[in-house]
Structure formats: C-alpha cells, structure tokens
Amino acid sequence: MALPDHATQPKPAAEPEQAIQAERRTRLLPDARRAQLVALGVAALADRTLESLPLEELSKQAGVSKGLLFYYFGSKQGFHREIVSAAFNSMLHATEPLLELPPAERLWSTLRRTVRFAREHESTFYSLVRGTASGDVEVREVIEHARATQAERVLVLFQELGIPDSGLLRIALRSWVAFAEQTLVDAALNTDMSDADIVQLLTNSLVAIATAIDPAHRESLSGVVL
C-alpha cells in the first residue's frame, strides 16, 4: 500500500529565524545565556536609559521568557547591576593605562582613549554616568568601584612622579573623576570641542587639584601640563 505523498516527502528545512530561535532556546548553557542577556542589555543602552530597558523585549530577543531572565539574575536590579558592570568593564578595558609609557604620556594616552570611548559610545557612556543617580545600592556600588579604579590609576601615576599617597589626595582624585565625567558629558558629547582640547582641560585640571593640595607638587607635575 502506497503511503500518502506527504508521508514520503522530507520535512522542509526550518526557516533561518526559526533555526536561530531554536538554537537560542536549546543550545546555550546557563553562563552563556546570562552573557547573552547582559550583552543585549549593554547594547540597548545605546538608545535607552538603564531604568527604561525593556526586559520583555530583551528576553524575546534572547529567545527566553521574562521569567527566565529573573531566574538568571534574581531581579530587575540584579540584571541592571550586571549590565552596568559589563559596560564599565568594557570602558576600563578600553582605557587601560599603557604601563610601558612614561607617566605623562601614559596619562595623555589614557585620557585620549577615554574621550574617544565616550564619543564612540555616546548613549552608553551617558547612561553609565547618569547611573550614579540610581536608587539601587548594588548598581551604585558597581559605579563607585569603577570610579575608584580610575582614581587608583592616577594615584599610581602620581606616586611614580614622587607624589606621596595621602587621604586628602585620594579624596581629590575621586572628585576629579566625577569632574572628568561631567566634562565628557558636556564637552565630548554636546559640543564639537576637539579631543585634544578636552584632554588638555582634563590634564591641567588634574594638575591644578594636586597643586592645590601641596604647591610642592607643581615641580613634580611640570612635565604633565599641556
């Protein structure tokens, strides 16, 4: 007895989008799925603030339910924390000091790359800086850790130039990091001010802060001023 035609015909291949969705649902291990969701969240910062990220849309893009997203991160705040952490890590990696350079050149190089990062990732950078207003304690802790890392980089450079560590200097450097963030928002993102002029402003303001703490630092930092 002959079988019906449809029983002998091979099943049609899945449509590309269907295949992608199937792969998303079945082939990623938990760590890979978490990384995928975080990457989607960071990408979404390009045109949205942290608080307005559409969780349902991001879950759909990953091919998972919104409930599974909460399972992976525990809460909306947990997801936000991982997104902010990933975005800041990307910025810190892109602006990693080049230790083979002399201190002054290393500072200028780091600042040039920071300005470039802000301009090339404008919305993401703005969202990160504005994330300091987040009411979530864990998100703020991530931001403060990133700021502390940036201040520590300058502190190491200053120590190489013979400027001793002190509590007052650390306070000043943390304040300068906040100043630098606002300068990048106002100058790098909202004007056509050149990268070189922004780097000069940031460099000279840093030297001025250190000199205000102790005028004796002026000589140590004379080669840094642009």
mmCIF file of C-alpha atoms in Angstrom:
data_model
loop_
_atom_site.group_PDB
_atom_site.id
_atom_site.type_symbol
_atom_site.label_atom_id
_atom_site.label_comp_id
_atom_site.label_asym_id
_atom_site.label_seq_id
_atom_site.Cartn_x
_atom_site.Cartn_y
_atom_site.Cartn_z
ATOM 1 C CA MET A 1 0.000 0.000 0.000
ATOM 2 C CA ALA A 2 1.472 3.331 -1.064
ATOM 3 C CA LEU A 3 1.917 5.941 1.585
ATOM 4 C CA PRO A 4 0.405 9.388 1.074
ATOM 5 C CA ASP A 5 2.664 11.833 -0.686
ATOM 6 C CA HIS A 6 3.088 13.978 2.401
ATOM 7 C CA ALA A 7 4.425 10.984 4.338
ATOM 8 C CA THR A 8 7.203 10.354 1.834
ATOM 9 C CA GLN A 9 8.265 13.957 1.388
ATOM 10 C CA PRO A 10 11.151 15.216 3.535
ATOM 11 C CA LYS A 11 10.212 17.826 6.092
ATOM 12 C CA PRO A 12 11.017 21.343 4.948
ATOM 13 C CA ALA A 13 14.068 22.911 6.491
ATOM 14 C CA ALA A 14 13.395 25.328 9.305
ATOM 15 C CA GLU A 15 13.322 28.979 8.352
ATOM 16 C CA PRO A 16 16.502 30.824 9.311
ATOM 17 C CA GLU A 17 14.790 32.810 12.069
ATOM 18 C CA GLN A 18 13.140 29.662 13.396
ATOM 19 C CA ALA A 19 16.512 27.938 13.452
ATOM 20 C CA ILE A 20 18.055 30.847 15.326
ATOM 21 C CA GLN A 21 15.250 30.843 17.862
ATOM 22 C CA ALA A 22 15.576 27.089 18.327
ATOM 23 C CA GLU A 23 19.309 27.444 18.906
ATOM 24 C CA ARG A 24 18.724 30.229 21.407
ATOM 25 C CA ARG A 25 16.302 28.053 23.336
ATOM 26 C CA THR A 26 18.254 24.818 23.401
ATOM 27 C CA ARG A 27 21.966 25.240 22.798
ATOM 28 C CA LEU A 28 23.189 27.834 25.294
ATOM 29 C CA LEU A 29 24.383 26.803 28.712
ATOM 30 C CA PRO A 30 23.311 28.992 31.666
ATOM 31 C CA ASP A 31 26.533 31.041 31.780
ATOM 32 C CA ALA A 32 26.386 31.634 28.035
ATOM 33 C CA ARG A 33 22.720 32.617 28.275
ATOM 34 C CA ARG A 34 23.478 35.090 31.060
ATOM 35 C CA ALA A 35 26.289 36.577 28.998
ATOM 36 C CA GLN A 36 23.955 36.864 26.005
ATOM 37 C CA LEU A 37 21.307 38.693 28.020
ATOM 38 C CA VAL A 38 23.875 41.061 29.516
ATOM 39 C CA ALA A 39 25.277 41.815 26.047
ATOM 40 C CA LEU A 40 21.780 42.593 24.798
ATOM 41 C CA GLY A 41 21.258 44.875 27.785
ATOM 42 C CA VAL A 42 24.508 46.758 27.185
ATOM 43 C CA ALA A 43 23.626 47.176 23.505
ATOM 44 C CA ALA A 44 20.200 48.513 24.469
ATOM 45 C CA LEU A 45 21.854 51.317 26.443
ATOM 46 C CA ALA A 46 22.720 52.836 23.078
ATOM 47 C CA ASP A 47 19.270 54.419 22.901
ATOM 48 C CA ARG A 48 17.696 53.864 26.322
ATOM 49 C CA THR A 49 18.454 54.677 29.921
ATOM 50 C CA LEU A 50 19.139 51.898 32.382
ATOM 51 C CA GLU A 51 15.773 52.301 34.062
ATOM 52 C CA SER A 52 13.854 52.146 30.789
ATOM 53 C CA LEU A 53 15.403 48.941 29.436
ATOM 54 C CA PRO A 54 12.544 46.778 28.059
ATOM 55 C CA LEU A 55 13.001 43.463 29.862
ATOM 56 C CA GLU A 56 10.300 41.695 27.894
ATOM 57 C CA GLU A 57 11.803 42.790 24.580
ATOM 58 C CA LEU A 58 15.306 41.762 25.628
ATOM 59 C CA SER A 59 14.016 38.369 26.776
ATOM 60 C CA LYS A 60 12.298 37.904 23.432
ATOM 61 C CA GLN A 61 15.488 38.761 21.546
ATOM 62 C CA ALA A 62 17.301 36.081 23.531
ATOM 63 C CA GLY A 63 14.527 33.568 22.912
ATOM 64 C CA VAL A 64 13.685 33.127 26.597
ATOM 65 C CA SER A 65 10.793 34.084 28.824
ATOM 66 C CA LYS A 66 10.896 37.162 31.035
ATOM 67 C CA GLY A 67 10.564 34.808 33.994
ATOM 68 C CA LEU A 68 13.758 33.027 32.993
ATOM 69 C CA LEU A 69 15.572 36.364 32.886
ATOM 70 C CA PHE A 70 14.582 36.933 36.510
ATOM 71 C CA TYR A 71 15.695 33.382 37.293
ATOM 72 C CA TYR A 72 19.169 34.118 35.935
ATOM 73 C CA PHE A 73 19.606 37.496 37.659
ATOM 74 C CA GLY A 74 17.295 37.309 40.643
ATOM 75 C CA SER A 75 15.608 40.641 39.993
ATOM 76 C CA LYS A 76 15.448 43.623 37.673
ATOM 77 C CA GLN A 77 18.082 45.297 39.851
ATOM 78 C CA GLY A 78 20.322 42.240 39.570
ATOM 79 C CA PHE A 79 20.089 42.440 35.781
ATOM 80 C CA HIS A 80 20.862 46.156 35.864
ATOM 81 C CA ARG A 81 23.892 45.534 38.068
ATOM 82 C CA GLU A 82 25.328 43.017 35.605
ATOM 83 C CA ILE A 83 24.709 45.350 32.659
ATOM 84 C CA VAL A 84 26.400 48.303 34.356
ATOM 85 C CA SER A 85 29.295 46.101 35.444
ATOM 86 C CA ALA A 86 29.824 44.786 31.915
ATOM 87 C CA ALA A 87 29.625 48.257 30.373
ATOM 88 C CA PHE A 88 32.067 49.770 32.851
ATOM 89 C CA ASN A 89 34.439 46.827 32.431
ATOM 90 C CA SER A 90 34.392 47.480 28.701
ATOM 91 C CA MET A 91 35.286 51.129 29.257
ATOM 92 C CA LEU A 92 38.008 50.322 31.799
ATOM 93 C CA HIS A 93 39.497 47.768 29.414
ATOM 94 C CA ALA A 94 39.435 50.222 26.500
ATOM 95 C CA THR A 95 41.191 52.867 28.602
ATOM 96 C CA GLU A 96 43.680 50.589 30.379
ATOM 97 C CA PRO A 97 46.882 52.584 31.073
ATOM 98 C CA LEU A 98 49.799 51.613 28.861
ATOM 99 C CA LEU A 99 52.396 50.885 31.520
ATOM 100 C CA GLU A 100 55.250 50.875 29.034
ATOM 101 C CA LEU A 101 54.775 54.638 28.547
ATOM 102 C CA PRO A 102 56.350 57.278 30.807
ATOM 103 C CA PRO A 103 53.840 58.696 33.345
ATOM 104 C CA ALA A 104 52.905 61.897 31.488
ATOM 105 C CA GLU A 105 52.453 60.162 28.130
ATOM 106 C CA ARG A 106 50.508 57.382 29.835
ATOM 107 C CA LEU A 107 48.077 59.915 31.308
ATOM 108 C CA TRP A 108 47.556 61.650 27.974
ATOM 109 C CA SER A 109 47.071 58.324 26.205
ATOM 110 C CA THR A 110 44.519 57.171 28.760
ATOM 111 C CA LEU A 111 42.586 60.426 28.561
ATOM 112 C CA ARG A 112 42.585 60.436 24.743
ATOM 113 C CA ARG A 113 41.123 56.935 24.719
ATOM 114 C CA THR A 114 38.585 57.893 27.369
ATOM 115 C CA VAL A 115 37.376 60.825 25.279
ATOM 116 C CA ARG A 116 37.223 58.582 22.226
ATOM 117 C CA PHE A 117 35.283 55.917 24.119
ATOM 118 C CA ALA A 118 32.754 58.498 25.319
ATOM 119 C CA ARG A 119 32.223 59.794 21.790
ATOM 120 C CA GLU A 120 32.059 56.389 20.128
ATOM 121 C CA HIS A 121 29.669 55.013 22.771
ATOM 122 C CA GLU A 122 27.832 58.236 23.453
ATOM 123 C CA SER A 123 24.498 56.948 24.750
ATOM 124 C CA THR A 124 26.047 54.108 26.707
ATOM 125 C CA PHE A 125 28.544 56.441 28.369
ATOM 126 C CA TYR A 126 25.802 58.917 29.218
ATOM 127 C CA SER A 127 23.670 56.148 30.719
ATOM 128 C CA LEU A 128 26.588 54.942 32.825
ATOM 129 C CA VAL A 129 27.385 58.404 34.154
ATOM 130 C CA ARG A 130 23.738 59.087 34.885
ATOM 131 C CA GLY A 131 23.550 55.680 36.560
ATOM 132 C CA THR A 132 25.069 57.359 39.596
ATOM 133 C CA ALA A 133 21.546 58.586 40.290
ATOM 134 C CA SER A 134 20.243 55.035 40.512
ATOM 135 C CA GLY A 135 18.404 54.256 43.710
ATOM 136 C CA ASP A 136 19.716 50.696 43.682
ATOM 137 C CA VAL A 137 22.550 50.185 46.138
ATOM 138 C CA GLU A 138 24.221 47.384 44.165
ATOM 139 C CA VAL A 139 24.258 49.401 40.937
ATOM 140 C CA ARG A 140 25.799 52.342 42.768
ATOM 141 C CA GLU A 141 28.432 50.026 44.249
ATOM 142 C CA VAL A 142 29.467 48.958 40.741
ATOM 143 C CA ILE A 143 29.735 52.588 39.658
ATOM 144 C CA GLU A 144 31.728 53.567 42.729
ATOM 145 C CA HIS A 145 34.091 50.644 42.183
ATOM 146 C CA ALA A 146 34.722 51.822 38.603
ATOM 147 C CA ARG A 147 35.374 55.366 39.816
ATOM 148 C CA ALA A 148 37.756 54.073 42.472
ATOM 149 C CA THR A 149 39.633 52.106 39.801
ATOM 150 C CA GLN A 150 40.038 55.225 37.681
ATOM 151 C CA ALA A 151 41.246 57.258 40.654
ATOM 152 C CA GLU A 152 43.674 54.499 41.625
ATOM 153 C CA ARG A 153 45.206 54.586 38.159
ATOM 154 C CA VAL A 154 46.019 58.277 38.588
ATOM 155 C CA LEU A 155 47.298 57.699 42.113
ATOM 156 C CA VAL A 156 49.757 55.079 40.851
ATOM 157 C CA LEU A 157 50.955 57.517 38.192
ATOM 158 C CA PHE A 158 51.385 60.307 40.744
ATOM 159 C CA GLN A 159 53.406 58.045 43.015
ATOM 160 C CA GLU A 160 55.746 57.277 40.123
ATOM 161 C CA LEU A 161 56.294 61.032 39.842
ATOM 162 C CA GLY A 162 57.232 61.228 43.511
ATOM 163 C CA ILE A 163 53.918 62.485 44.918
ATOM 164 C CA PRO A 164 53.120 60.630 48.160
ATOM 165 C CA ASP A 165 49.801 58.963 48.848
ATOM 166 C CA SER A 166 47.500 60.713 51.304
ATOM 167 C CA GLY A 167 43.873 60.690 52.351
ATOM 168 C CA LEU A 168 43.390 64.208 51.015
ATOM 169 C CA LEU A 169 44.922 63.302 47.660
ATOM 170 C CA ARG A 170 42.600 60.299 47.342
ATOM 171 C CA ILE A 171 39.564 62.491 48.047
ATOM 172 C CA ALA A 172 40.751 64.992 45.452
ATOM 173 C CA LEU A 173 41.292 62.308 42.806
ATOM 174 C CA ARG A 174 37.844 60.822 43.363
ATOM 175 C CA SER A 175 36.380 64.297 42.988
ATOM 176 C CA TRP A 176 38.377 64.816 39.801
ATOM 177 C CA VAL A 177 36.958 61.595 38.323
ATOM 178 C CA ALA A 178 33.439 62.970 38.853
ATOM 179 C CA PHE A 179 34.558 66.271 37.294
ATOM 180 C CA ALA A 180 36.005 64.391 34.335
ATOM 181 C CA GLU A 181 32.741 62.502 33.799
ATOM 182 C CA GLN A 182 30.745 65.732 33.720
ATOM 183 C CA THR A 183 33.295 67.349 31.412
ATOM 184 C CA LEU A 184 32.981 64.442 28.996
ATOM 185 C CA VAL A 185 29.184 64.712 29.025
ATOM 186 C CA ASP A 186 29.213 68.466 28.474
ATOM 187 C CA ALA A 187 32.185 68.784 26.115
ATOM 188 C CA ALA A 188 32.674 65.439 24.367
ATOM 189 C CA LEU A 189 29.002 64.596 23.918
ATOM 190 C CA ASN A 190 27.424 68.019 23.487
ATOM 191 C CA THR A 191 29.998 70.117 21.629
ATOM 192 C CA ASP A 192 32.437 69.814 18.753
ATOM 193 C CA MET A 193 35.346 70.649 21.046
ATOM 194 C CA SER A 194 38.395 68.749 19.831
ATOM 195 C CA ASP A 195 39.681 65.669 21.596
ATOM 196 C CA ALA A 196 42.992 67.437 22.175
ATOM 197 C CA ASP A 197 41.337 70.416 23.884
ATOM 198 C CA ILE A 198 39.321 68.128 26.159
ATOM 199 C CA VAL A 199 42.433 66.163 27.087
ATOM 200 C CA GLN A 200 44.230 69.421 27.851
ATOM 201 C CA LEU A 201 41.377 70.597 30.092
ATOM 202 C CA LEU A 202 41.270 67.309 31.987
ATOM 203 C CA THR A 203 45.053 67.148 32.348
ATOM 204 C CA ASN A 204 45.513 70.699 33.557
ATOM 205 C CA SER A 205 42.583 70.457 35.982
ATOM 206 C CA LEU A 206 44.138 67.327 37.464
ATOM 207 C CA VAL A 207 47.475 69.081 37.942
ATOM 208 C CA ALA A 208 45.723 72.104 39.474
ATOM 209 C CA ILE A 209 43.948 69.886 42.009
ATOM 210 C CA ALA A 210 47.183 68.177 43.039
ATOM 211 C CA THR A 211 48.985 71.513 43.285
ATOM 212 C CA ALA A 212 46.200 72.963 45.423
ATOM 213 C CA ILE A 213 46.777 70.174 47.932
ATOM 214 C CA ASP A 214 50.501 70.858 48.068
ATOM 215 C CA PRO A 215 52.230 73.545 45.949
ATOM 216 C CA ALA A 216 55.388 71.433 46.100
ATOM 217 C CA HIS A 217 53.701 69.018 43.696
ATOM 218 C CA ARG A 218 53.906 71.634 40.940
ATOM 219 C CA GLU A 219 57.507 70.786 40.124
ATOM 220 C CA SER A 220 56.827 67.029 40.048
ATOM 221 C CA LEU A 221 53.929 67.579 37.651
ATOM 222 C CA SER A 222 55.558 70.223 35.448
ATOM 223 C CA GLY A 223 56.070 67.712 32.646
ATOM 224 C CA VAL A 224 52.422 66.696 32.684
ATOM 225 C CA VAL A 225 50.866 70.090 31.929
ATOM 226 C CA LEU A 226 49.733 70.529 28.343
#
